[in-house]
Coordinates of C-alpha atoms in Angstrom, one line a residue:
X232 CA -6.3 25.7 -16.5
X233 CA -9.7 26.2 -18.2
X234 CA -7.9 27.6 -21.3
X235 CA -5.6 24.6 -21.4
X236 CA -8.5 22.2 -21.2
X237 CA -10.3 24.0 -24.0
X238 CA -7.1 23.9 -26.1
X239 CA -6.8 20.2 -25.5
X240 CA -10.4 19.6 -26.5
X241 CA -10.0 21.7 -29.6
X242 CA -6.8 19.8 -30.5
X243 CA -8.6 16.5 -30.2
X244 CA -11.4 17.7 -32.4
X245 CA -8.9 19.0 -34.9
X246 CA -7.1 15.6 -35.0
X247 CA -10.5 14.0 -35.7
X248 CA -11.2 16.4 -38.5
X249 CA -7.8 15.7 -40.1
X250 CA -8.4 12.0 -39.8
X251 CA -11.3 12.2 -42.2
X252 CA -10.0 14.7 -44.7
X253 CA -8.6 11.9 -46.8
X254 CA -10.8 8.8 -46.4
X255 CA -10.5 5.7 -48.5
X256 CA -13.1 5.6 -51.4
X257 CA -14.9 2.6 -50.1
X258 CA -15.4 3.7 -46.4
X259 CA -16.2 7.4 -46.5
X260 CA -19.6 7.0 -44.8
X261 CA -18.2 4.8 -42.0
X262 CA -15.3 7.2 -41.4
X263 CA -17.7 10.2 -41.2
X264 CA -19.7 8.4 -38.5
X265 CA -16.5 7.6 -36.6
X266 CA -15.5 11.2 -36.9
X267 CA -18.8 12.4 -35.4
X268 CA -18.4 10.0 -32.5
X269 CA -14.8 11.2 -31.8
X270 CA -15.9 14.8 -31.8
X271 CA -18.8 14.1 -29.5
X272 CA -16.5 12.2 -27.1
X273 CA -14.0 15.1 -27.1
X274 CA -16.7 17.6 -26.4
X275 CA -18.1 15.5 -23.6
X276 CA -14.7 15.1 -22.0
X277 CA -14.1 18.9 -22.3
X278 CA -17.5 19.5 -20.7
X279 CA -16.8 17.2 -17.8
X280 CA -13.4 18.8 -17.1
X281 CA -15.0 22.3 -17.2
X282 CA -17.6 21.2 -14.6
X283 CA -14.8 19.9 -12.4
X284 CA -12.9 23.1 -12.9
X285 CA -15.9 25.1 -11.8
X286 CA -16.2 22.9 -8.6
X287 CA -12.5 23.5 -8.0
X288 CA -12.9 27.3 -8.4
X289 CA -15.8 27.3 -6.0
X290 CA -13.8 25.4 -3.4
X291 CA -10.8 27.8 -3.9
X292 CA -13.2 30.7 -3.3
X293 CA -14.3 29.1 -0.1
X294 CA -10.7 28.6 0.8
X295 CA -10.0 32.3 0.4
X296 CA -12.8 33.0 3.0
X297 CA -11.2 30.6 5.5
X298 CA -7.5 31.4 5.4
X299 CA -6.7 30.5 9.0
X300 CA -8.0 27.0 8.7
X301 CA -5.7 26.2 5.9
X302 CA -2.6 28.0 7.2
X303 CA -2.7 26.8 10.7
X304 CA -4.1 23.4 10.2
X305 CA -3.7 20.9 13.1
X306 CA -1.2 22.0 15.6
X307 CA -1.7 19.2 18.2
X308 CA 0.9 16.5 18.1
X309 CA -0.5 13.1 17.5
X310 CA 0.5 10.7 20.3
X311 CA 0.9 7.1 19.4
X312 CA -0.6 4.4 21.7
X313 CA 1.6 1.7 23.3
X314 CA 2.0 -1.6 21.5
X315 CA 2.7 -3.5 24.8
X316 CA -0.2 -5.8 25.6
X317 CA 0.1 -5.0 29.3
X318 CA -0.6 -1.3 28.6
X319 CA -3.8 -2.0 26.6
X320 CA -7.2 -1.6 28.2
X321 CA -9.1 -4.8 28.9
X322 CA -11.5 -4.5 25.9
X323 CA -8.5 -4.0 23.7
X324 CA -6.7 -7.0 25.1
X325 CA -9.8 -9.1 24.5
X326 CA -10.1 -7.8 20.9
X327 CA -6.5 -8.7 20.3
X328 CA -7.0 -12.2 21.6
X329 CA -10.1 -12.7 19.5
X330 CA -8.3 -11.5 16.4
X331 CA -5.5 -14.0 17.0
X332 CA -8.0 -16.8 17.2
X333 CA -9.7 -15.7 13.9
X334 CA -6.3 -15.5 12.2
X335 CA -5.3 -18.9 13.4
X336 CA -8.6 -20.4 12.2
X337 CA -8.3 -18.6 8.8
X338 CA -4.7 -19.9 8.3
X339 CA -5.8 -23.5 9.1
X340 CA -8.7 -23.3 6.6
X341 CA -6.5 -21.6 3.9
X342 CA -8.5 -18.3 3.8
X343 CA -5.3 -16.3 3.2
X344 CA -4.5 -18.3 0.0
X345 CA -5.4 -16.8 -3.3
X346 CA -8.2 -18.7 -5.1
X347 CA -7.0 -20.9 -8.0
X348 CA -7.0 -19.3 -11.4
X349 CA -10.1 -20.2 -13.5
X350 CA -9.5 -23.1 -15.9
X351 CA -8.7 -22.1 -19.4
X352 CA -11.5 -22.7 -21.9
X353 CA -10.8 -26.1 -23.4
X354 CA -12.6 -28.1 -26.1
X355 CA -13.4 -30.8 -23.5
X356 CA -16.0 -28.5 -22.0
X357 CA -18.0 -28.6 -25.3
X358 CA -18.2 -32.5 -25.4
X359 CA -20.9 -32.8 -22.6
X360 CA -23.1 -30.3 -24.5
X361 CA -23.1 -32.6 -27.5
X362 CA -24.2 -35.7 -25.6
X363 CA -25.9 -35.0 -22.4
X364 CA -27.1 -38.5 -21.4
X365 CA -23.7 -40.3 -21.7
X366 CA -22.3 -37.7 -19.3
X367 CA -24.6 -39.1 -16.6
X368 CA -23.1 -42.6 -16.9
X369 CA -19.4 -41.6 -16.5
X370 CA -18.9 -44.2 -13.8
X371 CA -20.4 -47.0 -15.8
X372 CA -18.2 -45.9 -18.8
X373 CA -15.1 -47.1 -16.8
X374 CA -16.0 -50.8 -17.5
X375 CA -14.1 -52.7 -20.2
X376 CA -17.2 -53.2 -22.4
X377 CA -19.0 -49.8 -22.9
X378 CA -21.2 -51.3 -25.7
X379 CA -22.9 -53.6 -23.3
X380 CA -24.0 -50.6 -21.2
X381 CA -25.7 -48.8 -24.2
X382 CA -29.3 -49.7 -23.0
X383 CA -28.6 -48.1 -19.6
X384 CA -29.5 -44.5 -20.5
X385 CA -33.1 -45.5 -21.4
X386 CA -33.8 -47.1 -18.1
X387 CA -33.3 -44.2 -15.7
X388 CA -36.5 -42.7 -16.9
X389 CA -38.4 -45.8 -15.8
X390 CA -36.3 -46.4 -12.7
X391 CA -36.6 -42.7 -11.5
X392 CA -38.7 -43.6 -8.4
X393 CA -35.9 -45.9 -7.2
X394 CA -33.6 -42.9 -6.8
X395 CA -35.8 -41.4 -4.1
X396 CA -35.7 -44.7 -2.0
X397 CA -32.1 -45.8 -1.8
X398 CA -33.0 -48.2 1.1
X399 CA -35.0 -50.4 -1.3
X400 CA -31.8 -51.4 -3.0
X401 CA -30.7 -53.7 -0.2
X402 CA -33.6 -56.1 -0.6
X403 CA -33.1 -56.1 -4.3
X404 CA -29.5 -57.3 -3.8
X405 CA -30.7 -60.2 -1.5
X406 CA -33.2 -61.3 -4.1
X407 CA -30.6 -61.2 -6.8
X408 CA -28.4 -63.5 -4.7
X409 CA -31.2 -66.0 -4.2
X410 CA -32.5 -66.1 -7.8
X411 CA -29.2 -65.2 -9.6
X412 CA -30.6 -64.0 -12.9
X413 CA -27.4 -63.3 -15.0
X414 CA -29.1 -61.1 -17.6
X415 CA -31.3 -59.0 -15.4
X416 CA -28.7 -57.9 -12.8
X417 CA -26.6 -55.7 -15.2
X418 CA -29.8 -53.8 -15.9
X419 CA -30.4 -53.3 -12.2
X420 CA -26.8 -52.2 -11.6
X421 CA -26.8 -49.6 -14.4
X422 CA -29.4 -47.3 -12.7
X423 CA -27.4 -47.6 -9.5
X424 CA -24.4 -46.3 -11.2
X425 CA -26.4 -43.4 -12.7
X426 CA -27.8 -42.6 -9.3
X427 CA -24.3 -42.4 -7.8
X428 CA -23.3 -39.8 -10.4
X429 CA -26.4 -37.7 -10.1
X430 CA -26.8 -37.9 -6.3
X431 CA -23.4 -38.3 -4.6
X432 CA -24.8 -37.3 -1.3
X433 CA -27.4 -40.1 -1.3
X434 CA -24.7 -42.7 -2.0
X435 CA -22.4 -41.5 0.9
X436 CA -24.5 -43.3 3.6
X437 CA -24.3 -46.5 1.5
X438 CA -20.6 -46.3 1.3
X439 CA -20.3 -45.7 5.0
X440 CA -22.7 -48.6 5.7
X441 CA -20.6 -50.8 3.5
X442 CA -17.5 -49.8 5.4
X443 CA -19.1 -50.4 8.8
X444 CA -20.3 -54.0 8.0
X445 CA -17.4 -55.8 6.4
X446 CA -17.8 -58.8 8.7
X447 CA -21.4 -59.4 7.6
X448 CA -20.4 -59.7 4.0
X449 CA -17.7 -62.2 4.8
X450 CA -20.0 -64.4 6.9
X451 CA -22.6 -64.3 4.1
X452 CA -20.0 -65.5 1.6
X453 CA -18.9 -68.3 3.8
X454 CA -22.4 -69.5 4.5
X455 CA -23.3 -69.5 0.8
X456 CA -20.3 -70.6 -1.2
X457 CA -22.4 -71.0 -4.3
X458 CA -23.1 -67.3 -4.5
X459 CA -19.4 -66.7 -4.9
X460 CA -19.6 -68.1 -8.4
X461 CA -22.5 -65.8 -9.1
X462 CA -20.5 -62.8 -8.1
X463 CA -17.6 -63.9 -10.2
X464 CA -19.8 -64.5 -13.2
X465 CA -21.2 -60.9 -12.9
X466 CA -18.0 -59.3 -14.1
X467 CA -19.6 -56.2 -15.5
X468 CA -21.7 -55.6 -12.3
X469 CA -18.7 -56.1 -10.0
X470 CA -16.6 -53.8 -12.0
X471 CA -19.1 -51.0 -11.7
X472 CA -19.4 -51.6 -7.9
X473 CA -15.7 -51.6 -7.4
X474 CA -15.4 -48.4 -9.4
X475 CA -18.1 -46.8 -7.2
X476 CA -16.3 -47.9 -4.1
X477 CA -12.9 -46.6 -5.4
X478 CA -14.4 -43.2 -6.0
X479 CA -16.4 -43.0 -2.8
X480 CA -13.7 -44.1 -0.3
X481 CA -11.1 -41.4 -1.2
X482 CA -13.8 -38.7 -1.0
X483 CA -14.7 -39.9 2.5
X484 CA -11.1 -40.0 3.6
X485 CA -10.1 -36.5 2.4
X486 CA -11.8 -34.5 5.3
X487 CA -10.0 -36.7 7.8
X488 CA -6.6 -35.9 6.3
X489 CA -7.1 -32.1 6.1
X490 CA -6.9 -31.3 9.8
X491 CA -3.7 -33.2 10.1
X492 CA -1.9 -30.8 7.7
X493 CA -0.2 -27.9 9.6
X494 CA -1.1 -24.4 8.4
X495 CA 1.8 -22.7 6.7
X496 CA 3.3 -19.6 8.1
X497 CA 2.0 -16.3 6.8
X498 CA 4.2 -13.3 6.8
X499 CA 3.4 -9.6 6.3
X500 CA 6.3 -7.1 6.3
X501 CA 8.5 -10.0 7.4
X502 CA 6.4 -10.6 10.5
X503 CA 4.4 -13.8 11.1
X504 CA 0.7 -13.2 11.7
X505 CA 0.6 -15.8 14.5
X506 CA 3.1 -17.6 16.7
X507 CA 5.5 -16.7 19.5
X508 CA 6.9 -13.6 17.8
X509 CA 6.1 -10.5 19.9
X510 CA 6.1 -8.4 16.7
X511 CA 2.8 -10.1 15.6
X512 CA 0.9 -8.2 18.3
X513 CA 2.2 -4.9 16.8
X514 CA 1.0 -5.8 13.3
X515 CA -2.4 -7.0 14.5
X516 CA -2.9 -3.9 16.6
X517 CA -2.4 -1.7 13.5
X518 CA -5.4 -3.3 11.9
X519 CA -7.5 -3.2 15.1
X520 CA -6.8 0.5 15.6
X521 CA -7.6 1.2 12.0
X522 CA -11.1 -0.3 12.6
X523 CA -11.6 1.0 16.1
X524 CA -11.0 -2.4 17.7
X525 CA -13.9 -4.0 15.8
X526 CA -12.6 -7.5 15.5
X527 CA -14.6 -8.7 12.5
X528 CA -13.9 -5.6 10.5
X529 CA -10.2 -5.7 11.4
X530 CA -10.1 -9.4 10.3
X531 CA -11.7 -8.5 7.0
X532 CA -9.2 -5.7 6.5
X533 CA -6.2 -8.0 7.3
X534 CA -7.4 -10.7 5.0
X535 CA -8.0 -8.3 2.2
X536 CA -4.5 -6.8 2.7
X537 CA -2.8 -10.2 2.6
X538 CA -4.6 -11.3 -0.5
X539 CA -3.9 -7.9 -2.2
X540 CA -0.2 -8.3 -1.4
X541 CA -0.1 -11.7 -3.0
X542 CA -2.1 -10.6 -6.1
X543 CA 0.0 -7.4 -6.5
X544 CA 3.2 -9.4 -6.1
X545 CA 4.8 -7.5 -3.3
X546 CA 7.6 -10.1 -2.6
X547 CA 8.7 -10.0 -6.3
X548 CA 8.3 -6.2 -6.4
X549 CA 10.8 -5.6 -3.6
X550 CA 13.8 -6.7 -5.7
X551 CA 12.5 -5.5 -9.1
X552 CA 14.3 -2.9 -11.1
X553 CA 11.6 -0.5 -12.4
X554 CA 14.1 1.7 -14.2
X555 CA 13.0 5.1 -12.9
X556 CA 16.1 6.7 -11.3
X557 CA 14.7 10.1 -12.3
X558 CA 12.1 9.8 -9.5
X559 CA 14.7 9.6 -6.7
X560 CA 14.2 13.3 -6.0
X561 CA 10.5 13.0 -6.0
X562 CA 10.1 10.7 -3.0
X563 CA 12.9 10.0 -0.6
X564 CA 13.7 9.2 3.1
X565 CA 15.8 11.7 5.0
X566 CA 16.6 11.6 8.8
X567 CA 14.1 11.2 11.6
X568 CA 11.8 13.4 13.7
X569 CA 12.3 14.4 17.3
X570 CA 10.7 11.1 18.5
X571 CA 12.8 8.8 16.2
X572 CA 10.3 8.2 13.4
X573 CA 11.9 8.1 9.9
X574 CA 10.8 11.0 7.7
X575 CA 9.7 10.5 4.1
X576 CA 9.5 13.6 1.8
X577 CA 7.2 13.9 -1.2
X578 CA 8.4 16.7 -3.5
X579 CA 5.9 17.2 -6.3
X580 CA 7.5 20.3 -7.6
X581 CA 9.9 18.0 -9.5
X582 CA 7.1 17.3 -11.9
X583 CA 7.5 20.9 -13.3
X584 CA 10.0 19.1 -15.6
X585 CA 7.7 18.1 -18.5
X586 CA 9.9 15.3 -19.5
X587 CA 9.9 13.8 -16.1
X588 CA 6.1 14.2 -15.9
X589 CA 5.6 12.4 -19.1
X590 CA 8.0 9.6 -18.0
X591 CA 5.9 9.1 -14.9
X592 CA 2.3 9.7 -16.1
X593 CA 2.5 9.7 -20.0
X594 CA 0.3 6.7 -20.5
X595 CA -1.4 3.8 -18.7
X596 CA 1.8 1.7 -18.6
X597 CA 3.9 4.5 -17.2
X598 CA 1.3 5.3 -14.6
X599 CA 1.1 1.7 -13.6
X600 CA 4.9 1.6 -13.3
X601 CA 4.9 4.8 -11.1
X602 CA 2.3 3.2 -8.8
X603 CA 4.5 0.1 -8.4
X604 CA 7.6 2.2 -7.8
X605 CA 5.8 4.1 -5.1
X606 CA 4.6 0.9 -3.4
X607 CA 8.1 -0.5 -3.7
X608 CA 9.6 2.5 -2.0
X609 CA 7.2 2.3 0.8
X610 CA 7.7 -1.4 1.3
X611 CA 11.5 -1.0 1.4
X612 CA 11.2 1.9 3.9
X613 CA 9.0 -0.2 6.2
X614 CA 11.3 -3.2 6.2
X615 CA 14.5 -1.2 6.5
X616 CA 13.6 1.6 8.9
X617 CA 10.8 0.4 11.1
X618 CA 10.9 -1.9 14.1
X619 CA 7.8 -3.9 14.9
X620 CA 8.8 -4.8 18.4
X621 CA 6.3 -3.6 21.1
X622 CA 8.7 -0.8 22.2
X623 CA 10.1 0.0 18.7
X624 CA 9.3 2.6 16.1
X625 CA 6.7 1.2 13.8
X626 CA 5.4 4.3 11.9
X627 CA 6.9 7.2 10.0
X628 CA 6.4 10.9 9.4
X629 CA 5.5 12.1 5.9
X630 CA 6.2 15.6 4.6
X631 CA 4.4 16.6 1.3
X632 CA 5.7 19.6 -0.4
X633 CA 3.0 21.2 -2.6
X634 CA 5.2 24.1 -3.9
X635 CA 4.7 24.3 -7.7
X636 CA 2.9 20.9 -7.7
X637 CA 1.0 20.0 -10.9
X638 CA -2.7 20.7 -11.0
X639 CA -5.1 18.0 -9.7
X640 CA -6.7 17.7 -13.2
X641 CA -3.6 16.3 -14.8
X642 CA -2.7 12.9 -16.1
X643 CA -1.6 11.8 -12.6
X644 CA -5.1 12.3 -11.1
X645 CA -6.2 8.6 -11.5
X646 CA -3.0 7.1 -10.2
X647 CA -3.0 9.5 -7.3
X648 CA -6.5 8.4 -6.3
X649 CA -5.5 4.7 -6.7
X650 CA -2.4 5.1 -4.6
X651 CA -4.4 6.8 -1.9
X652 CA -6.9 4.0 -1.8
X653 CA -4.2 1.3 -1.7
X654 CA -2.4 3.0 1.1
X655 CA -5.6 3.6 3.1
X656 CA -6.7 -0.1 2.8
X657 CA -3.4 -2.0 3.1
X658 CA -1.0 0.1 5.2
X659 CA -3.0 1.0 8.4
X660 CA -1.4 3.1 11.1
X661 CA 1.9 3.6 9.4
X662 CA 1.7 7.4 9.6
X663 CA 2.6 9.1 12.9
X664 CA 2.2 12.6 11.4
X665 CA 1.6 14.0 7.9
X666 CA 2.7 17.5 7.3
X667 CA 1.7 19.5 4.2
X668 CA 4.1 22.4 3.5
X669 CA 3.9 25.2 1.0
X670 CA 0.2 24.7 0.7
X671 CA -1.4 26.7 -2.1
X672 CA -5.0 27.9 -2.0
X673 CA -6.3 25.4 -4.5
X674 CA -5.2 22.4 -2.4
X675 CA -8.1 23.0 0.0
X676 CA -10.4 22.0 -2.8
X677 CA -8.3 18.9 -3.5
X678 CA -8.3 18.1 0.2
X679 CA -12.1 18.3 0.3
X680 CA -12.3 15.8 -2.6
X681 CA -10.0 13.3 -0.9
X682 CA -11.3 13.8 2.6
X683 CA -14.2 11.3 2.3
X684 CA -11.7 8.5 1.7
X685 CA -9.9 9.2 4.9
X686 CA -10.8 8.1 8.4
X687 CA -11.2 10.6 11.3
X688 CA -8.2 9.1 13.0
X689 CA -6.1 9.7 9.8
X690 CA -7.3 13.3 9.5
X691 CA -6.2 14.1 13.1
X692 CA -2.6 13.4 12.0
X693 CA -2.6 16.0 9.3
X694 CA -1.0 19.5 9.5
X695 CA -1.1 22.2 6.8
X696 CA 1.1 25.3 6.6
X697 CA 1.7 28.1 4.1
X698 CA 5.1 28.8 2.5
X699 CA 5.8 31.5 5.2
X700 CA 5.4 29.0 8.0
X701 CA 6.9 25.9 6.4
X702 CA 10.2 25.8 8.3
X703 CA 8.7 26.8 11.6
X704 CA 6.1 24.0 11.3
X705 CA 8.7 21.4 10.3
X706 CA 11.0 22.3 13.3
X707 CA 8.1 21.7 15.6
X708 CA 8.3 18.0 14.7
X709 CA 11.8 17.6 13.1
X710 CA 15.1 19.0 14.4
X711 CA 16.7 21.6 12.0
X712 CA 19.9 19.4 11.6
X713 CA 17.6 16.7 10.2
X714 CA 15.6 18.9 7.8
X715 CA 17.0 19.3 4.2
X716 CA 18.2 22.7 3.2
X717 CA 15.5 23.2 0.6
X718 CA 12.9 23.1 3.4
X719 CA 14.6 25.5 5.8
X720 CA 17.0 23.2 7.6
X721 CA 20.7 22.6 7.6
X722 CA 21.0 19.1 6.3
X723 CA 23.2 18.6 3.2
X724 CA 24.2 15.3 1.7
X725 CA 27.6 16.5 0.6
X726 CA 28.4 18.3 3.9
X727 CA 31.9 17.2 5.0
X728 CA 32.0 19.4 8.1
X729 CA 28.7 18.8 9.9
X730 CA 26.4 15.9 10.3
X731 CA 23.0 15.2 11.8
X732 CA 24.7 14.4 15.1
X733 CA 25.8 18.0 15.4
X734 CA 23.1 19.9 17.3
X735 CA 21.6 23.2 16.2
X736 CA 20.9 26.2 18.3
X737 CA 17.5 27.8 17.5
X738 CA 17.1 31.5 18.3
X739 CA 14.4 34.1 17.5
X740 CA 15.6 37.6 16.4
X741 CA 12.9 40.0 17.4
X742 CA 11.9 42.9 15.0
X743 CA 14.4 45.9 15.1
X744 CA 16.7 44.1 17.4
X745 CA 20.2 42.4 17.5
X746 CA 21.1 38.8 18.4
X747 CA 24.6 37.5 19.1
X748 CA 26.0 34.0 19.3
X749 CA 29.3 33.6 21.3
X750 CA 31.6 30.6 20.5
X751 CA 34.5 30.1 23.0
X752 CA 37.9 29.5 21.4
X753 CA 41.0 28.0 23.0
X754 CA 44.6 28.8 22.2
X755 CA 45.8 27.5 18.8
X756 CA 42.3 26.2 17.9
X757 CA 40.1 26.5 14.8
X758 CA 36.5 27.6 15.1
X759 CA 34.1 26.4 12.4
X760 CA 30.5 27.5 12.2
X761 CA 27.5 27.7 9.9
X762 CA 24.6 30.1 10.3
X763 CA 21.2 30.5 8.7
X764 CA 18.4 33.1 9.1
X765 CA 15.1 32.1 7.5
X766 CA 14.2 34.7 4.9
X767 CA 17.4 36.6 5.7
X768 CA 17.0 40.4 4.9
X769 CA 19.2 41.0 8.0
X770 CA 22.7 42.3 8.6
X771 CA 25.4 39.7 9.5
X772 CA 28.9 40.1 10.8
X773 CA 31.6 38.1 12.7
X774 CA 34.4 39.3 15.1
X775 CA 36.9 37.7 17.5
X776 CA 37.3 39.1 21.0
X777 CA 40.4 37.9 23.0
X778 CA 40.1 37.1 26.7
X779 CA 43.3 39.0 27.6
X780 CA 42.7 42.5 29.0
X781 CA 43.7 45.2 26.5
X782 CA 43.4 42.8 23.6
X783 CA 42.2 44.1 20.2
X784 CA 38.9 42.9 18.6
X785 CA 39.5 41.3 15.3
X786 CA 36.9 41.8 12.5
X787 CA 36.5 38.3 11.0
X788 CA 33.7 39.3 8.6
X789 CA 32.6 42.8 8.0
X790 CA 28.9 43.4 8.8
X791 CA 26.7 43.5 5.6
X792 CA 23.1 43.0 4.7
X793 CA 22.3 39.6 3.3
X794 CA 19.4 39.5 0.8
X795 CA 16.8 36.7 0.7
X796 CA 18.0 35.3 -2.6
X797 CA 21.6 34.7 -1.4
X798 CA 23.1 31.3 -0.3
X799 CA 20.8 30.0 2.4
X800 CA 23.7 29.0 4.8
X801 CA 26.6 31.1 5.8
X802 CA 29.8 29.2 6.7
X803 CA 33.0 30.4 8.2
X804 CA 36.1 29.5 10.2
X805 CA 38.7 31.3 12.3
X806 CA 42.1 30.2 13.7
X807 CA 42.5 31.6 17.2
X808 CA 46.1 32.1 18.4
X809 CA 45.0 32.9 21.9
X810 CA 42.0 32.2 24.1
X811 CA 38.9 34.3 23.3
X812 CA 35.5 34.0 21.7
X813 CA 34.1 34.3 18.2
X814 CA 30.9 36.4 18.1
X815 CA 28.3 36.0 15.4
X816 CA 26.1 39.2 15.1
X817 CA 22.7 39.3 13.5
X818 CA 20.8 42.6 13.3
X819 CA 17.2 42.4 12.2
X820 CA 16.0 45.8 10.9
X821 CA 12.6 44.5 9.7
X822 CA 9.3 44.5 11.4
X823 CA 9.0 40.7 11.5
X824 CA 10.7 38.3 13.8
X825 CA 13.3 36.0 12.3
X826 CA 14.3 32.4 13.0
X827 CA 18.1 32.0 13.4
X828 CA 19.8 28.6 13.2
X829 CA 23.5 28.1 14.2
X830 CA 25.9 25.3 15.0
X831 CA 29.7 25.2 15.4
X832 CA 32.8 23.2 16.3
X833 CA 36.1 24.0 18.0
X834 CA 39.0 22.0 16.7
X835 CA 42.4 21.7 18.1
X836 CA 45.4 22.4 15.9
X837 CA 46.0 18.6 15.4
X838 CA 42.3 18.1 14.4
X839 CA 42.4 21.0 12.1
X840 CA 45.4 19.8 10.3
X841 CA 43.9 16.3 9.9

């Protein structure tokens, strides 16, 4: 790997040198400076990767000293807690109730809504910068005669003390009614308009007081009919007052209308966050358990996850065609474990194909598409294969095959880290068990690098096993009929004879010993079987023994030694004309025990013909 990194750095430097061999006559000096910068950047990148390689090599050396820790891993089966509220401890029930209250309050206040996008830069934003003072008299500018208001900007400087004492405005209004000076009142009203714009909070009590005493104004007008003409004559003043009231009243009425609006329903994985749906408790418990039932932290995690889903566009992503059918063999769902959890396989050895690797991680756009594809696959699996009812299956098993996987210093490193962070933050408690198979030595170093990003609860679900123990470890959690052939099981997509409903018999063939499997056969029946010995290197033969006394044993398949590189599954059939038994014989001459898998069917003559 170090040699490849040095070659890439040298290639980058060579490209930079070629770029400056034929500079344009006018820009030779500039291009030389650019060339020096490119070479320095390439050298710095090469140095950084060499340092990371050294760290990786040190971790690998440590891994060699601790073989058992990597090979055995975690052997304890992780047991999921119940999602039934009645089964929860009292503190957990209280935490769930508190989280429900916080979610309901957040929905009512719109905290789960994305903030509005920032307004685009418009030329209107530059206009106030040109004339600062006219901006202060926006309310006064609504009058039909803006020219008459021109003297107003000069007066706020002299009238500044009146802004601190808004109560003094009321006596001023009474004096104006008694004296009725037509020319002085517009000047007195102009600072009031400016005060409203600069200090909306100070005007709010005035607007409320005006709304609380409408009767007093009416009686005043009836008692002094002459003052009505004065008010009518002061068209400019009344217009400004009406404009102020029109802007103040809606502002005061908005808070009253907000509580009346019902909060909209918020869904996550098709489940409402609040309401009468019992699945809501299951979803909320996932976030609580991910944060050890710390309500505030669980609420923050839930809110961040909902907002991320909206910004990432999960709903639109579900039905999107990302155009990457080549990745179907990289990540796929296949069968279920012994407890009913769906199993998702991640096969990184597929990236040995350089063309596929480039299609997935060649540039930033492709890496972004790969990340979306991986999130899309997970979302579809959650919605199609999980059940969020309290007694349902709401998590899955993940199997990650590290055989021939690409090095961690490749182009996929950044998107791998990003995917890990997204899954950790937005998909809590969706993994019942994570099994790493065919683990190479260098993965211990990578695991140490990723370990700080994982919680202790998540780490407890991990199991690591070497290539020699891959199948044995998988069978501990997944039945052999559910495990694909490439991982040691018997499952084949194109199998027309057997399915996952046909059980498998598991036997252990001890060293230097023989094991037999007897299949009873009826008259005029057909016996069909398939057999697999992990690693083979054993002798295998088949014979039929009739039940009748004095009957002759029929050799169905002559005993022969089966090498490890032969077809992983042996299939056979035999038509029995009389009652008897078909005997499968496996002889293990090696010094290691062998795992034997076998299943069979006995068909009648009518079934066989069909």
